């Protein structure tokens, strides 16, 4: 991964190699991604040539399910390239798939809700793809499962003086409040439980 051996190959050869490696289950997907990440790192020309392959890896494999076995630096790399894919184009397909991955991971043991690299992805989904993300996660907010508490930590506020106001509330507040009305009282109580009560000026609007 770090020795630069792949730099001796042409891009199509690197892609052929990584495609073959990706066929070897979960470990193959991670290995393929880490190799192609290093090959493209800080090289926009290589990124342009390889981003479709990277996008395919993101679409076809839920990396979140293996986060408990990944290193912190590997998780950061996943987040870094996924952010690039979400920001460069209005990529509805990948936003939909990744939102589903996050929803699935919330009810497993693999969603590291405290980690900034996951929050960075969710922040983009809430600000730029809220409708898609909301459709994937809103029902989990009504569940009596560990999924709700993981989403609470990931999406909700840390209330108190100078509290963190919560990623979810960067999205469409009208849609959230309408959902509360449609799912009252449980939905209303759940949103009240994770919503910001305070901001730097006192009570939150």
PDB file of C-alpha atoms in Angstrom:
ATOM      1  CA  UNK A   1       0.000   0.000   0.000  1.00  0.00           C
ATOM      2  CA  UNK A   2       2.716   2.503   0.924  1.00  0.00           C
ATOM      3  CA  UNK A   3       5.688   1.335  -1.103  1.00  0.00           C
ATOM      4  CA  UNK A   4       4.710   3.037  -4.359  1.00  0.00           C
ATOM      5  CA  UNK A   5       5.027  -0.190  -6.341  1.00  0.00           C
ATOM      6  CA  UNK A   6       1.779   0.500  -8.190  1.00  0.00           C
ATOM      7  CA  UNK A   7       3.239   3.732  -9.550  1.00  0.00           C
ATOM      8  CA  UNK A   8       5.245   1.571 -11.948  1.00  0.00           C
ATOM      9  CA  UNK A   9       2.022   0.385 -13.586  1.00  0.00           C
ATOM     10  CA  UNK A  10      -0.307   2.124 -15.998  1.00  0.00           C
ATOM     11  CA  UNK A  11      -3.667   3.199 -14.590  1.00  0.00           C
ATOM     12  CA  UNK A  12      -5.673   0.556 -16.444  1.00  0.00           C
ATOM     13  CA  UNK A  13      -3.344  -2.106 -15.025  1.00  0.00           C
ATOM     14  CA  UNK A  14      -3.853  -0.821 -11.492  1.00  0.00           C
ATOM     15  CA  UNK A  15      -7.616  -0.835 -12.025  1.00  0.00           C
ATOM     16  CA  UNK A  16      -7.540  -4.388 -13.398  1.00  0.00           C
ATOM     17  CA  UNK A  17      -5.524  -5.525 -10.371  1.00  0.00           C
ATOM     18  CA  UNK A  18      -7.792  -3.781  -7.869  1.00  0.00           C
ATOM     19  CA  UNK A  19     -10.915  -5.133  -9.565  1.00  0.00           C
ATOM     20  CA  UNK A  20      -9.560  -8.668  -9.238  1.00  0.00           C
ATOM     21  CA  UNK A  21      -8.662  -8.149  -5.575  1.00  0.00           C
ATOM     22  CA  UNK A  22     -12.097  -6.682  -4.831  1.00  0.00           C
ATOM     23  CA  UNK A  23     -13.687 -10.002  -5.801  1.00  0.00           C
ATOM     24  CA  UNK A  24     -12.216 -11.682  -2.701  1.00  0.00           C
ATOM     25  CA  UNK A  25     -14.982 -10.889  -0.210  1.00  0.00           C
ATOM     26  CA  UNK A  26     -14.867  -8.252   2.521  1.00  0.00           C
ATOM     27  CA  UNK A  27     -11.085  -8.256   2.867  1.00  0.00           C
ATOM     28  CA  UNK A  28     -10.765  -7.923  -0.876  1.00  0.00           C
ATOM     29  CA  UNK A  29     -13.004  -4.852  -0.955  1.00  0.00           C
ATOM     30  CA  UNK A  30     -11.025  -3.122   1.773  1.00  0.00           C
ATOM     31  CA  UNK A  31      -7.660  -4.101   0.273  1.00  0.00           C
ATOM     32  CA  UNK A  32      -8.698  -2.926  -3.165  1.00  0.00           C
ATOM     33  CA  UNK A  33      -9.934   0.388  -1.813  1.00  0.00           C
ATOM     34  CA  UNK A  34      -6.787   1.054   0.230  1.00  0.00           C
ATOM     35  CA  UNK A  35      -4.554   0.297  -2.742  1.00  0.00           C
ATOM     36  CA  UNK A  36      -6.470   2.557  -5.107  1.00  0.00           C
ATOM     37  CA  UNK A  37      -6.672   5.289  -2.439  1.00  0.00           C
ATOM     38  CA  UNK A  38      -2.903   5.413  -2.098  1.00  0.00           C
ATOM     39  CA  UNK A  39      -2.436   5.252  -5.870  1.00  0.00           C
ATOM     40  CA  UNK A  40      -4.681   8.308  -6.361  1.00  0.00           C
ATOM     41  CA  UNK A  41      -3.684  10.223  -3.239  1.00  0.00           C
ATOM     42  CA  UNK A  42      -3.085  13.924  -3.979  1.00  0.00           C
ATOM     43  CA  UNK A  43      -3.162  13.255  -7.726  1.00  0.00           C
ATOM     44  CA  UNK A  44      -6.270  14.713  -9.384  1.00  0.00           C
ATOM     45  CA  UNK A  45      -5.474  13.186 -12.755  1.00  0.00           C
ATOM     46  CA  UNK A  46      -5.407   9.677 -11.290  1.00  0.00           C
ATOM     47  CA  UNK A  47      -8.515  10.452  -9.247  1.00  0.00           C
ATOM     48  CA  UNK A  48     -10.421  11.378 -12.395  1.00  0.00           C
ATOM     49  CA  UNK A  49      -9.391   8.107 -14.031  1.00  0.00           C
ATOM     50  CA  UNK A  50     -10.170   5.946 -11.000  1.00  0.00           C
ATOM     51  CA  UNK A  51     -13.171   7.610  -9.344  1.00  0.00           C
ATOM     52  CA  UNK A  52     -15.739   5.496 -11.219  1.00  0.00           C
ATOM     53  CA  UNK A  53     -14.094   2.357  -9.870  1.00  0.00           C
ATOM     54  CA  UNK A  54     -13.998   3.828  -6.359  1.00  0.00           C
ATOM     55  CA  UNK A  55     -17.642   4.828  -6.689  1.00  0.00           C
ATOM     56  CA  UNK A  56     -18.471   1.260  -7.687  1.00  0.00           C
ATOM     57  CA  UNK A  57     -16.756  -0.071  -4.571  1.00  0.00           C
ATOM     58  CA  UNK A  58     -18.803   2.318  -2.424  1.00  0.00           C
ATOM     59  CA  UNK A  59     -22.039   1.268  -4.115  1.00  0.00           C
ATOM     60  CA  UNK A  60     -21.438  -2.462  -3.984  1.00  0.00           C
ATOM     61  CA  UNK A  61     -19.970  -2.907  -0.525  1.00  0.00           C
ATOM     62  CA  UNK A  62     -21.039  -1.465   2.836  1.00  0.00           C
ATOM     63  CA  UNK A  63     -17.689  -0.507   4.347  1.00  0.00           C
ATOM     64  CA  UNK A  64     -19.503   0.556   7.524  1.00  0.00           C
ATOM     65  CA  UNK A  65     -20.218  -3.078   8.355  1.00  0.00           C
ATOM     66  CA  UNK A  66     -16.482  -3.669   8.735  1.00  0.00           C
ATOM     67  CA  UNK A  67     -15.511  -0.509  10.595  1.00  0.00           C
ATOM     68  CA  UNK A  68     -14.982  -2.395  13.837  1.00  0.00           C
ATOM     69  CA  UNK A  69     -12.114  -4.249  12.124  1.00  0.00           C
ATOM     70  CA  UNK A  70     -10.654  -1.231  10.315  1.00  0.00           C
ATOM     71  CA  UNK A  71      -8.013   1.167  11.556  1.00  0.00           C
ATOM     72  CA  UNK A  72      -8.859   4.795  12.250  1.00  0.00           C
ATOM     73  CA  UNK A  73      -6.771   5.925   9.273  1.00  0.00           C
ATOM     74  CA  UNK A  74      -8.625   3.512   6.978  1.00  0.00           C
ATOM     75  CA  UNK A  75     -11.974   4.904   8.113  1.00  0.00           C
ATOM     76  CA  UNK A  76     -10.710   8.423   7.403  1.00  0.00           C
ATOM     77  CA  UNK A  77      -9.747   7.401   3.866  1.00  0.00           C
ATOM     78  CA  UNK A  78     -13.241   5.987   3.280  1.00  0.00           C
ATOM     79  CA  UNK A  79     -14.764   9.249   4.470  1.00  0.00           C
ATOM     80  CA  UNK A  80     -12.391  11.438   2.466  1.00  0.00           C
ATOM     81  CA  UNK A  81     -13.159   9.840  -0.906  1.00  0.00           C
ATOM     82  CA  UNK A  82     -16.860   9.460  -0.202  1.00  0.00           C
ATOM     83  CA  UNK A  83     -17.046  13.170   0.562  1.00  0.00           C
ATOM     84  CA  UNK A  84     -15.396  13.908  -2.783  1.00  0.00           C
ATOM     85  CA  UNK A  85     -17.959  11.774  -4.602  1.00  0.00           C
ATOM     86  CA  UNK A  86     -20.898  13.428  -2.840  1.00  0.00           C
ATOM     87  CA  UNK A  87     -19.610  16.974  -3.330  1.00  0.00           C
ATOM     88  CA  UNK A  88     -18.374  16.833  -6.922  1.00  0.00           C
ATOM     89  CA  UNK A  89     -21.725  15.936  -8.437  1.00  0.00           C
ATOM     90  CA  UNK A  90     -25.348  15.734  -7.412  1.00  0.00           C
ATOM     91  CA  UNK A  91     -24.977  11.970  -7.079  1.00  0.00           C
ATOM     92  CA  UNK A  92     -28.441  10.800  -6.071  1.00  0.00           C
ATOM     93  CA  UNK A  93     -27.585   7.120  -6.443  1.00  0.00           C
ATOM     94  CA  UNK A  94     -24.618   7.085  -4.131  1.00  0.00           C
ATOM     95  CA  UNK A  95     -26.409   9.317  -1.589  1.00  0.00           C
ATOM     96  CA  UNK A  96     -29.274   6.830  -1.561  1.00  0.00           C
ATOM     97  CA  UNK A  97     -27.010   3.814  -1.149  1.00  0.00           C
ATOM     98  CA  UNK A  98     -24.807   5.374   1.533  1.00  0.00           C
ATOM     99  CA  UNK A  99     -27.871   6.562   3.464  1.00  0.00           C
ATOM    100  CA  UNK A 100     -29.094   2.974   3.420  1.00  0.00           C
ATOM    101  CA  UNK A 101     -25.688   1.761   4.606  1.00  0.00           C
ATOM    102  CA  UNK A 102     -25.828   4.156   7.557  1.00  0.00           C
ATOM    103  CA  UNK A 103     -29.369   3.062   8.424  1.00  0.00           C
ATOM    104  CA  UNK A 104     -28.366  -0.606   8.321  1.00  0.00           C
ATOM    105  CA  UNK A 105     -25.241   0.006  10.376  1.00  0.00           C
ATOM    106  CA  UNK A 106     -27.238   1.844  13.048  1.00  0.00           C
ATOM    107  CA  UNK A 107     -28.906  -1.426  14.044  1.00  0.00           C
ATOM    108  CA  UNK A 108     -25.627  -3.339  14.065  1.00  0.00           C
ATOM    109  CA  UNK A 109     -22.480  -3.122  16.144  1.00  0.00           C
ATOM    110  CA  UNK A 110     -20.542  -1.284  13.473  1.00  0.00           C
ATOM    111  CA  UNK A 111     -21.688   2.345  13.449  1.00  0.00           C
ATOM    112  CA  UNK A 112     -19.111   4.476  15.289  1.00  0.00           C
ATOM    113  CA  UNK A 113     -21.469   7.366  15.961  1.00  0.00           C
ATOM    114  CA  UNK A 114     -18.911   9.418  17.870  1.00  0.00           C
ATOM    115  CA  UNK A 115     -16.358   9.500  15.079  1.00  0.00           C
ATOM    116  CA  UNK A 116     -15.966  12.696  13.090  1.00  0.00           C
ATOM    117  CA  UNK A 117     -15.442  10.901   9.783  1.00  0.00           C
ATOM    118  CA  UNK A 118     -18.975   9.466   9.894  1.00  0.00           C
ATOM    119  CA  UNK A 119     -20.409  12.798  11.009  1.00  0.00           C
ATOM    120  CA  UNK A 120     -18.712  14.486   8.037  1.00  0.00           C
ATOM    121  CA  UNK A 121     -20.606  12.202   5.650  1.00  0.00           C
ATOM    122  CA  UNK A 122     -23.922  12.650   7.462  1.00  0.00           C
ATOM    123  CA  UNK A 123     -23.467  16.430   7.452  1.00  0.00           C
ATOM    124  CA  UNK A 124     -23.311  16.404   3.643  1.00  0.00           C
ATOM    125  CA  UNK A 125     -26.317  14.086   3.439  1.00  0.00           C
ATOM    126  CA  UNK A 126     -28.369  16.337   5.731  1.00  0.00           C
ATOM    127  CA  UNK A 127     -27.468  19.562   3.944  1.00  0.00           C
ATOM    128  CA  UNK A 128     -27.382  18.435   0.298  1.00  0.00           C
ATOM    129  CA  UNK A 129     -29.427  15.211   0.168  1.00  0.00           C
ATOM    130  CA  UNK A 130     -31.829  15.565   3.089  1.00  0.00           C
ATOM    131  CA  UNK A 131     -34.905  14.058   1.412  1.00  0.00           C
ATOM    132  CA  UNK A 132     -32.986  10.898   0.518  1.00  0.00           C
ATOM    133  CA  UNK A 133     -31.318  10.560   3.908  1.00  0.00           C
ATOM    134  CA  UNK A 134     -34.514  11.261   5.840  1.00  0.00           C
ATOM    135  CA  UNK A 135     -36.394   8.549   3.966  1.00  0.00           C
ATOM    136  CA  UNK A 136     -33.779   6.005   5.036  1.00  0.00           C
ATOM    137  CA  UNK A 137     -33.521   6.886   8.719  1.00  0.00           C
ATOM    138  CA  UNK A 138     -36.853   8.322   9.870  1.00  0.00           C
ATOM    139  CA  UNK A 139     -38.471   4.992  10.757  1.00  0.00           C
ATOM    140  CA  UNK A 140     -35.474   4.011  12.905  1.00  0.00           C
ATOM    141  CA  UNK A 141     -36.197   7.078  15.036  1.00  0.00           C
ATOM    142  CA  UNK A 142     -39.480   5.392  16.019  1.00  0.00           C
ATOM    143  CA  UNK A 143     -37.923   2.043  16.917  1.00  0.00           C
ATOM    144  CA  UNK A 144     -37.223   0.765  20.412  1.00  0.00           C
ATOM    145  CA  UNK A 145     -33.846  -0.569  19.364  1.00  0.00           C
ATOM    146  CA  UNK A 146     -30.194   0.287  19.730  1.00  0.00           C
ATOM    147  CA  UNK A 147     -30.515   1.888  16.291  1.00  0.00           C
ATOM    148  CA  UNK A 148     -32.417   4.853  17.697  1.00  0.00           C
ATOM    149  CA  UNK A 149     -29.799   5.528  20.362  1.00  0.00           C
ATOM    150  CA  UNK A 150     -26.967   5.279  17.847  1.00  0.00           C
ATOM    151  CA  UNK A 151     -28.739   7.749  15.562  1.00  0.00           C
ATOM    152  CA  UNK A 152     -29.425   9.993  18.549  1.00  0.00           C
ATOM    153  CA  UNK A 153     -25.695  10.174  19.224  1.00  0.00           C
ATOM    154  CA  UNK A 154     -24.855  10.625  15.556  1.00  0.00           C
ATOM    155  CA  UNK A 155     -27.568  13.138  14.635  1.00  0.00           C
ATOM    156  CA  UNK A 156     -28.667  14.812  17.834  1.00  0.00           C
ATOM    157  CA  UNK A 157     -27.527  17.726  19.931  1.00  0.00           C
ATOM    158  CA  UNK A 158     -25.335  17.935  22.980  1.00  0.00           C
ATOM    159  CA  UNK A 159     -27.452  20.361  24.977  1.00  0.00           C
ATOM    160  CA  UNK A 160     -26.331  22.912  27.528  1.00  0.00           C
ATOM    161  CA  UNK A 161     -24.452  26.157  27.318  1.00  0.00           C
ATOM    162  CA  UNK A 162     -22.645  26.418  23.985  1.00  0.00           C
ATOM    163  CA  UNK A 163     -24.135  23.048  23.081  1.00  0.00           C
ATOM    164  CA  UNK A 164     -23.683  21.307  19.743  1.00  0.00           C
ATOM    165  CA  UNK A 165     -26.952  21.750  17.858  1.00  0.00           C
ATOM    166  CA  UNK A 166     -27.076  18.428  16.010  1.00  0.00           C
ATOM    167  CA  UNK A 167     -26.487  17.466  12.386  1.00  0.00           C
ATOM    168  CA  UNK A 168     -30.086  16.429  11.708  1.00  0.00           C
ATOM    169  CA  UNK A 169     -31.294  19.990  12.204  1.00  0.00           C
ATOM    170  CA  UNK A 170     -29.172  21.249   9.330  1.00  0.00           C
ATOM    171  CA  UNK A 171     -31.842  19.626   7.156  1.00  0.00           C
ATOM    172  CA  UNK A 172     -35.425  20.536   6.282  1.00  0.00           C
ATOM    173  CA  UNK A 173     -37.002  21.562   9.582  1.00  0.00           C
ATOM    174  CA  UNK A 174     -40.479  21.855   8.057  1.00  0.00           C
ATOM    175  CA  UNK A 175     -40.275  18.231   6.932  1.00  0.00           C
ATOM    176  CA  UNK A 176     -39.091  17.135  10.370  1.00  0.00           C
ATOM    177  CA  UNK A 177     -41.915  19.003  12.132  1.00  0.00           C
ATOM    178  CA  UNK A 178     -44.500  17.610   9.696  1.00  0.00           C
ATOM    179  CA  UNK A 179     -43.187  14.127  10.445  1.00  0.00           C
ATOM    180  CA  UNK A 180     -43.624  14.861  14.152  1.00  0.00           C
ATOM    181  CA  UNK A 181     -47.277  15.728  13.564  1.00  0.00           C
ATOM    182  CA  UNK A 182     -47.816  12.565  11.538  1.00  0.00           C
ATOM    183  CA  UNK A 183     -46.123  10.405  14.173  1.00  0.00           C
ATOM    184  CA  UNK A 184     -47.372  12.102  17.310  1.00  0.00           C
ATOM    185  CA  UNK A 185     -46.758  11.501  20.177  1.00  0.00           C
ATOM    186  CA  UNK A 186     -43.839   9.079  19.780  1.00  0.00           C
ATOM    187  CA  UNK A 187     -42.171  10.861  16.876  1.00  0.00           C
ATOM    188  CA  UNK A 188     -42.607  14.225  18.580  1.00  0.00           C
ATOM    189  CA  UNK A 189     -41.080  12.918  21.799  1.00  0.00           C
ATOM    190  CA  UNK A 190     -38.139  11.369  19.961  1.00  0.00           C
ATOM    191  CA  UNK A 191     -37.306  14.575  18.086  1.00  0.00           C
ATOM    192  CA  UNK A 192     -37.729  16.595  21.289  1.00  0.00           C
ATOM    193  CA  UNK A 193     -35.257  14.235  22.919  1.00  0.00           C
ATOM    194  CA  UNK A 194     -32.526  14.909  20.346  1.00  0.00           C
ATOM    195  CA  UNK A 195     -33.277  18.491  19.282  1.00  0.00           C
ATOM    196  CA  UNK A 196     -31.198  21.497  20.409  1.00  0.00           C
ATOM    197  CA  UNK A 197     -32.631  23.355  23.374  1.00  0.00           C
ATOM    198  CA  UNK A 198     -29.943  25.997  23.584  1.00  0.00           C
ATOM    199  CA  UNK A 199     -27.593  27.889  21.333  1.00  0.00           C
ATOM    200  CA  UNK A 200     -25.024  30.589  22.016  1.00  0.00           C
ATOM    201  CA  UNK A 201     -27.790  33.184  22.315  1.00  0.00           C
ATOM    202  CA  UNK A 202     -29.870  31.256  24.815  1.00  0.00           C
ATOM    203  CA  UNK A 203     -32.917  29.244  23.794  1.00  0.00           C
ATOM    204  CA  UNK A 204     -32.809  27.765  20.342  1.00  0.00           C
ATOM    205  CA  UNK A 205     -35.523  29.060  17.983  1.00  0.00           C
TER     206      UNK A 205
END
